[in-house]
Coordinates of C-alpha atoms in Angstrom, one line a residue:
M26 CA 68.5 155.1 -17.2
G27 CA 65.6 156.5 -15.1
S28 CA 62.0 156.6 -16.4
S29 CA 62.0 160.4 -16.6
S30 CA 65.1 160.4 -18.8
F31 CA 63.6 157.8 -21.1
F32 CA 60.4 159.7 -21.6
A33 CA 62.3 162.9 -22.1
I34 CA 64.3 161.3 -24.9
L35 CA 61.2 159.7 -26.4
L36 CA 59.4 163.1 -26.3
S37 CA 62.3 164.8 -28.1
F38 CA 62.3 162.2 -30.9
F39 CA 58.6 162.5 -31.3
I40 CA 58.8 166.3 -31.6
I41 CA 61.7 166.1 -34.0
F42 CA 59.7 163.7 -36.2
Q43 CA 56.7 166.1 -36.1
L44 CA 58.6 169.2 -36.9
S45 CA 60.9 167.8 -39.5
Y46 CA 57.9 166.7 -41.6
S47 CA 57.8 168.5 -44.9
I48 CA 54.6 169.8 -46.4
P49 CA 53.9 168.8 -50.0
F50 CA 54.3 171.0 -53.0
I51 CA 52.5 171.3 -56.3
V52 CA 53.9 172.2 -59.7
L53 CA 51.8 174.3 -62.1
H54 CA 53.1 174.1 -65.7
G55 CA 53.1 176.7 -68.4
I56 CA 51.7 177.3 -71.9
G57 CA 51.1 174.2 -74.0
D58 CA 52.7 171.9 -71.5
Q59 CA 51.2 169.0 -69.6
C60 CA 52.2 167.0 -66.5
S61 CA 52.8 164.0 -68.7
N62 CA 55.4 165.8 -70.7
K63 CA 59.0 164.7 -70.2
G64 CA 60.4 168.1 -69.0
V65 CA 57.7 168.7 -66.4
K66 CA 57.9 165.1 -65.1
Q67 CA 61.6 165.4 -64.7
F68 CA 61.4 168.8 -63.1
T69 CA 58.8 167.6 -60.5
E70 CA 60.8 164.4 -59.8
L71 CA 64.0 166.4 -59.3
L72 CA 62.3 168.7 -56.8
R73 CA 61.0 165.6 -54.9
N74 CA 64.4 164.1 -54.8
F75 CA 66.3 167.3 -53.9
S76 CA 63.8 168.4 -51.1
N77 CA 62.7 165.0 -49.8
S78 CA 59.2 166.4 -50.0
E79 CA 56.2 164.9 -51.7
G80 CA 55.3 166.8 -54.9
Y81 CA 52.5 166.7 -57.5
C82 CA 52.0 168.2 -60.9
I83 CA 48.5 169.6 -61.2
S84 CA 47.2 169.0 -64.7
W85 CA 44.9 171.4 -66.6
R86 CA 42.8 170.4 -69.6
R87 CA 44.6 170.8 -72.8
N88 CA 42.5 173.7 -74.0
M89 CA 43.3 175.6 -70.7
G90 CA 47.0 175.9 -71.7
F91 CA 47.3 178.2 -74.7
L92 CA 43.6 178.4 -75.6
V93 CA 40.6 179.3 -73.5
Y94 CA 41.9 180.8 -70.2
S95 CA 39.2 182.9 -68.7
N96 CA 35.4 182.7 -68.3
E97 CA 33.2 185.8 -68.1
G98 CA 36.3 187.9 -67.5
T99 CA 37.3 186.4 -64.1
G100 CA 39.4 183.4 -65.0
R101 CA 37.3 181.4 -62.4
N102 CA 36.4 178.6 -64.8
C103 CA 40.1 177.7 -65.2
L104 CA 41.1 178.4 -61.7
Q105 CA 38.2 176.4 -60.2
Q106 CA 39.8 173.3 -61.7
G107 CA 42.9 174.0 -59.5
V108 CA 40.9 174.7 -56.4
E109 CA 38.9 171.5 -56.8
A110 CA 42.1 169.5 -57.5
V111 CA 43.8 170.7 -54.3
K112 CA 40.6 170.3 -52.2
E113 CA 40.3 166.7 -53.3
M114 CA 43.9 165.8 -52.4
E115 CA 44.1 164.6 -48.8
E116 CA 47.8 165.2 -48.9
L117 CA 47.3 168.9 -49.2
R118 CA 44.8 169.4 -46.4
G119 CA 47.4 170.7 -43.9
G120 CA 48.8 173.3 -46.4
Y121 CA 51.2 173.1 -49.4
N122 CA 53.7 175.0 -51.4
I123 CA 53.4 176.2 -55.0
V124 CA 56.1 176.0 -57.7
G125 CA 54.9 177.9 -60.7
L126 CA 56.3 177.7 -64.2
S127 CA 55.7 180.7 -66.5
Q128 CA 51.9 181.0 -67.1
G129 CA 51.3 178.5 -64.3
N130 CA 52.3 181.3 -61.9
L131 CA 49.2 183.3 -62.8
I132 CA 47.0 180.2 -62.3
G133 CA 48.6 179.7 -58.9
R134 CA 48.1 183.4 -57.9
G135 CA 44.5 183.1 -59.0
V136 CA 44.0 180.1 -56.8
V137 CA 45.5 182.1 -53.9
E138 CA 43.7 185.4 -54.5
F139 CA 40.3 184.5 -56.0
C140 CA 39.1 181.2 -54.6
D141 CA 37.6 180.3 -51.3
G142 CA 37.9 177.2 -49.2
G143 CA 41.2 175.7 -50.3
P144 CA 44.0 174.6 -48.0
P145 CA 46.6 177.3 -47.1
V146 CA 49.5 178.0 -49.4
K147 CA 52.7 178.5 -47.4
N148 CA 55.5 179.4 -49.9
F149 CA 55.1 180.4 -53.5
V150 CA 58.1 179.9 -55.8
S151 CA 57.7 181.6 -59.2
L152 CA 59.9 180.8 -62.1
A153 CA 59.6 183.2 -65.0
G154 CA 56.1 184.4 -64.2
P155 CA 54.5 187.1 -66.3
H156 CA 53.2 188.8 -63.1
A157 CA 53.1 192.3 -64.4
G158 CA 52.0 191.2 -67.9
T159 CA 53.9 190.8 -71.1
A160 CA 54.1 193.1 -74.1
S161 CA 54.4 190.2 -76.6
V162 CA 52.4 187.0 -77.0
P163 CA 54.7 184.0 -76.1
L164 CA 55.5 181.5 -78.8
C165 CA 53.2 178.5 -78.8
G166 CA 55.2 175.9 -80.8
S167 CA 53.7 173.5 -83.4
G168 CA 50.6 171.5 -83.7
I169 CA 46.9 172.2 -84.5
F170 CA 46.4 174.2 -81.3
C171 CA 49.3 176.5 -82.1
I172 CA 48.1 177.0 -85.7
I173 CA 44.7 178.2 -84.3
A174 CA 46.5 180.3 -81.7
D175 CA 48.8 181.9 -84.4
N176 CA 45.7 182.9 -86.4
L177 CA 44.0 184.4 -83.3
I178 CA 47.2 186.5 -82.5
K179 CA 46.7 188.2 -85.8
S180 CA 43.3 189.5 -84.6
P181 CA 42.8 192.5 -82.3
I182 CA 44.2 191.2 -79.1
Y183 CA 41.7 193.0 -76.8
S184 CA 38.6 191.9 -78.8
D185 CA 36.0 189.8 -76.9
Y186 CA 36.7 186.8 -79.2
V187 CA 40.4 186.7 -78.7
Q188 CA 40.1 187.4 -74.9
T189 CA 37.7 184.4 -74.7
H190 CA 39.8 182.0 -76.7
L191 CA 43.5 182.8 -76.4
A192 CA 44.9 182.4 -72.9
P193 CA 48.0 184.8 -73.1
S194 CA 45.7 187.6 -74.3
G195 CA 44.5 187.7 -70.7
Y196 CA 47.9 188.9 -69.5
L197 CA 49.0 190.8 -72.6
K198 CA 49.6 194.4 -71.4
L199 CA 50.5 196.9 -74.2
P200 CA 51.9 200.1 -72.6
N201 CA 50.7 202.2 -75.5
D202 CA 47.1 200.9 -75.1
I203 CA 46.5 200.9 -71.4
R204 CA 42.9 202.2 -71.7
K205 CA 41.8 199.3 -73.8
Y206 CA 43.8 196.9 -71.6
L207 CA 42.0 198.0 -68.5
E208 CA 38.6 197.9 -70.3
K209 CA 38.9 194.7 -72.2
C210 CA 41.7 192.5 -70.9
R211 CA 39.8 189.8 -68.9
F212 CA 42.3 188.4 -66.4
L213 CA 45.4 190.3 -65.4
P214 CA 43.7 193.6 -64.4
K215 CA 41.6 191.7 -61.9
L216 CA 44.5 189.5 -60.7
N217 CA 46.7 192.6 -60.1
N218 CA 43.8 194.6 -58.6
E219 CA 44.4 197.3 -61.2
L220 CA 40.8 198.4 -61.8
P221 CA 40.2 201.5 -59.6
D222 CA 36.5 200.9 -59.1
E223 CA 36.8 197.2 -58.5
R224 CA 39.8 196.8 -56.1
N225 CA 39.2 193.9 -53.8
S226 CA 40.9 194.0 -50.4
T227 CA 40.3 190.2 -50.1
Y228 CA 42.8 189.6 -52.9
K229 CA 45.5 191.6 -51.0
E230 CA 44.6 189.8 -47.7
R231 CA 45.0 186.4 -49.2
F232 CA 48.2 187.2 -51.1
T233 CA 49.9 188.7 -48.0
S234 CA 49.2 185.4 -46.1
L235 CA 52.1 183.8 -48.0
E236 CA 55.1 183.0 -45.8
N237 CA 57.5 183.5 -48.7
L238 CA 57.2 184.7 -52.3
V239 CA 60.3 183.8 -54.3
L240 CA 60.5 185.5 -57.7
I241 CA 63.0 184.0 -60.1
K242 CA 64.0 186.0 -63.2
F243 CA 66.0 184.5 -66.1
E244 CA 68.8 186.8 -67.3
Q245 CA 68.5 185.7 -70.9
D246 CA 64.7 185.3 -71.0
T247 CA 63.5 186.0 -74.6
V248 CA 59.9 184.8 -74.0
L249 CA 58.8 187.4 -71.4
I250 CA 58.8 191.0 -72.6
P251 CA 60.3 192.5 -70.5
K252 CA 61.9 189.8 -68.4
E253 CA 61.6 192.0 -65.4
T254 CA 57.9 191.1 -65.3
S255 CA 59.1 188.0 -63.4
W256 CA 59.8 190.5 -60.5
F257 CA 56.6 192.5 -61.1
G258 CA 58.7 195.1 -63.0
Y259 CA 57.3 196.6 -66.1
Y260 CA 57.1 199.6 -68.5
P261 CA 55.4 202.8 -67.5
D262 CA 51.9 203.5 -68.8
G263 CA 52.2 205.0 -72.3
A264 CA 55.8 204.0 -73.2
F265 CA 58.0 201.0 -73.8
Q266 CA 60.9 202.6 -71.8
P267 CA 62.3 202.7 -69.3
I268 CA 61.7 199.4 -67.6
L269 CA 60.6 200.2 -64.0
P270 CA 61.7 198.1 -61.1
P271 CA 58.8 196.7 -59.1
Q272 CA 59.3 199.2 -56.3
Q273 CA 58.6 202.1 -58.8
T274 CA 55.3 200.6 -60.2
K275 CA 51.9 201.8 -59.0
L276 CA 51.0 198.1 -58.2
Y277 CA 53.8 198.3 -55.6
T278 CA 53.7 201.9 -54.3
E279 CA 49.9 201.8 -53.9
D280 CA 50.1 198.1 -52.7
W281 CA 47.2 196.9 -54.8
I282 CA 47.8 193.2 -54.0
G283 CA 50.1 193.4 -51.0
L284 CA 53.5 193.0 -52.7
K285 CA 54.9 196.0 -50.8
T286 CA 53.5 194.6 -47.6
L287 CA 55.2 191.3 -48.2
D288 CA 58.4 192.9 -49.3
E289 CA 58.7 195.2 -46.3
A290 CA 58.1 192.2 -44.1
G291 CA 61.1 190.5 -45.7
R292 CA 59.0 187.8 -47.3
V293 CA 59.8 188.6 -51.0
K294 CA 63.0 187.2 -52.5
Y295 CA 64.1 188.6 -55.9
I296 CA 66.4 186.1 -57.5
S297 CA 68.2 186.4 -60.9
V298 CA 69.7 183.3 -62.6
G299 CA 71.4 182.7 -65.9
G300 CA 69.6 181.0 -68.8
N301 CA 66.7 181.5 -71.1
H302 CA 63.1 181.0 -70.2
L303 CA 62.7 178.3 -67.5
G304 CA 66.3 177.1 -68.2
I305 CA 67.2 176.6 -64.6
S306 CA 70.2 174.5 -63.6
H307 CA 70.2 171.8 -61.0
N308 CA 72.5 173.9 -58.8
D309 CA 70.1 176.9 -58.9
M310 CA 67.2 174.6 -58.2
K311 CA 68.9 173.4 -55.1
R312 CA 70.0 176.9 -54.1
Y313 CA 66.8 178.9 -54.8
V314 CA 63.8 176.6 -55.0
V315 CA 64.5 173.6 -52.7
P316 CA 65.0 175.5 -49.4
Y317 CA 61.3 176.6 -49.6
L318 CA 60.1 173.1 -50.0
E319 CA 62.1 171.7 -47.1
E320 CA 61.1 171.7 -43.4
K321 CA 63.8 173.5 -41.5
A322 CA 62.4 173.4 -37.9
S323 CA 64.2 170.3 -36.7
A324 CA 67.3 172.2 -35.7
E325 CA 65.2 174.2 -33.3
V326 CA 64.2 171.1 -31.5
I327 CA 67.8 170.0 -31.0
T328 CA 68.5 173.4 -29.5
R329 CA 65.5 173.1 -27.1
Y330 CA 66.1 169.4 -26.2
P331 CA 69.9 168.9 -25.8
S332 CA 71.2 165.5 -24.9
S333 CA 74.4 163.6 -25.0
S334 CA 73.5 162.3 -28.5
S335 CA 72.0 165.5 -29.9
S336 CA 74.9 166.3 -32.2
H337 CA 74.3 163.2 -34.3
G338 CA 72.9 164.1 -37.7
M339 CA 73.0 167.9 -37.2
H340 CA 73.1 170.1 -40.2
T341 CA 74.3 173.6 -40.5

């Protein structure tokens, strides 16, 4: 073997190694959950194993789950925790993917849209995210925090006190009270750029920087009302029917956050799976989540650098 052939083969192996490197992902959990809980731990571990990518669950303080979501109407206090967490992780410096679970999707979107200086987010995979809001406060469960939350739910949902202390009130969107929602709801109207006098082009610019946005809706979801909010679908202002598909909402047609821009570029995937809220099967995880956590560029290297042994280990 000549020296030129040897170096060509060495170079091809080097490039294959570089391009087949998978960037890490983070998991952002939902209401009342924690990274230490069995379900979240198992979910994160399965994604690691299925994708062969490094993954991390990002924890939020307990009172940032169901209680105390936003600060001064921006949500920045909670979201700043996420930005600081990813900034401090050396493993994420080159970019990372987000896998959001329920309310965790709104935290993830807030990190993307609101906050400066973090590493770039490549792919955003959303499972059962209340992106367009929800018309009913999700169930909390049991325990002292949920007892407090249940009492708060009985209060006027758009009051300053509830908006300050009950996380889901920040994305509760009652179609028959849109005026008060826009005036008093402290988080989602900003996240979705709904306020006519406060629309921020930077939010749209950052959101449209995503390479892929994967929106997974659960067919039997009884937590999100309506379940189509997982795709940014929702009720029209002033009525609880019909349920509008995302493409018929003003958020989409007027492109407030860049969803239309992403969709027309072929970077939005609308996925529907069986099951109740977050009840995703292993097969659906492998089919709809894992491909966006894997590096798929190594096949391109084999095409560009053919050799007599290039067929070994090829994948279709």
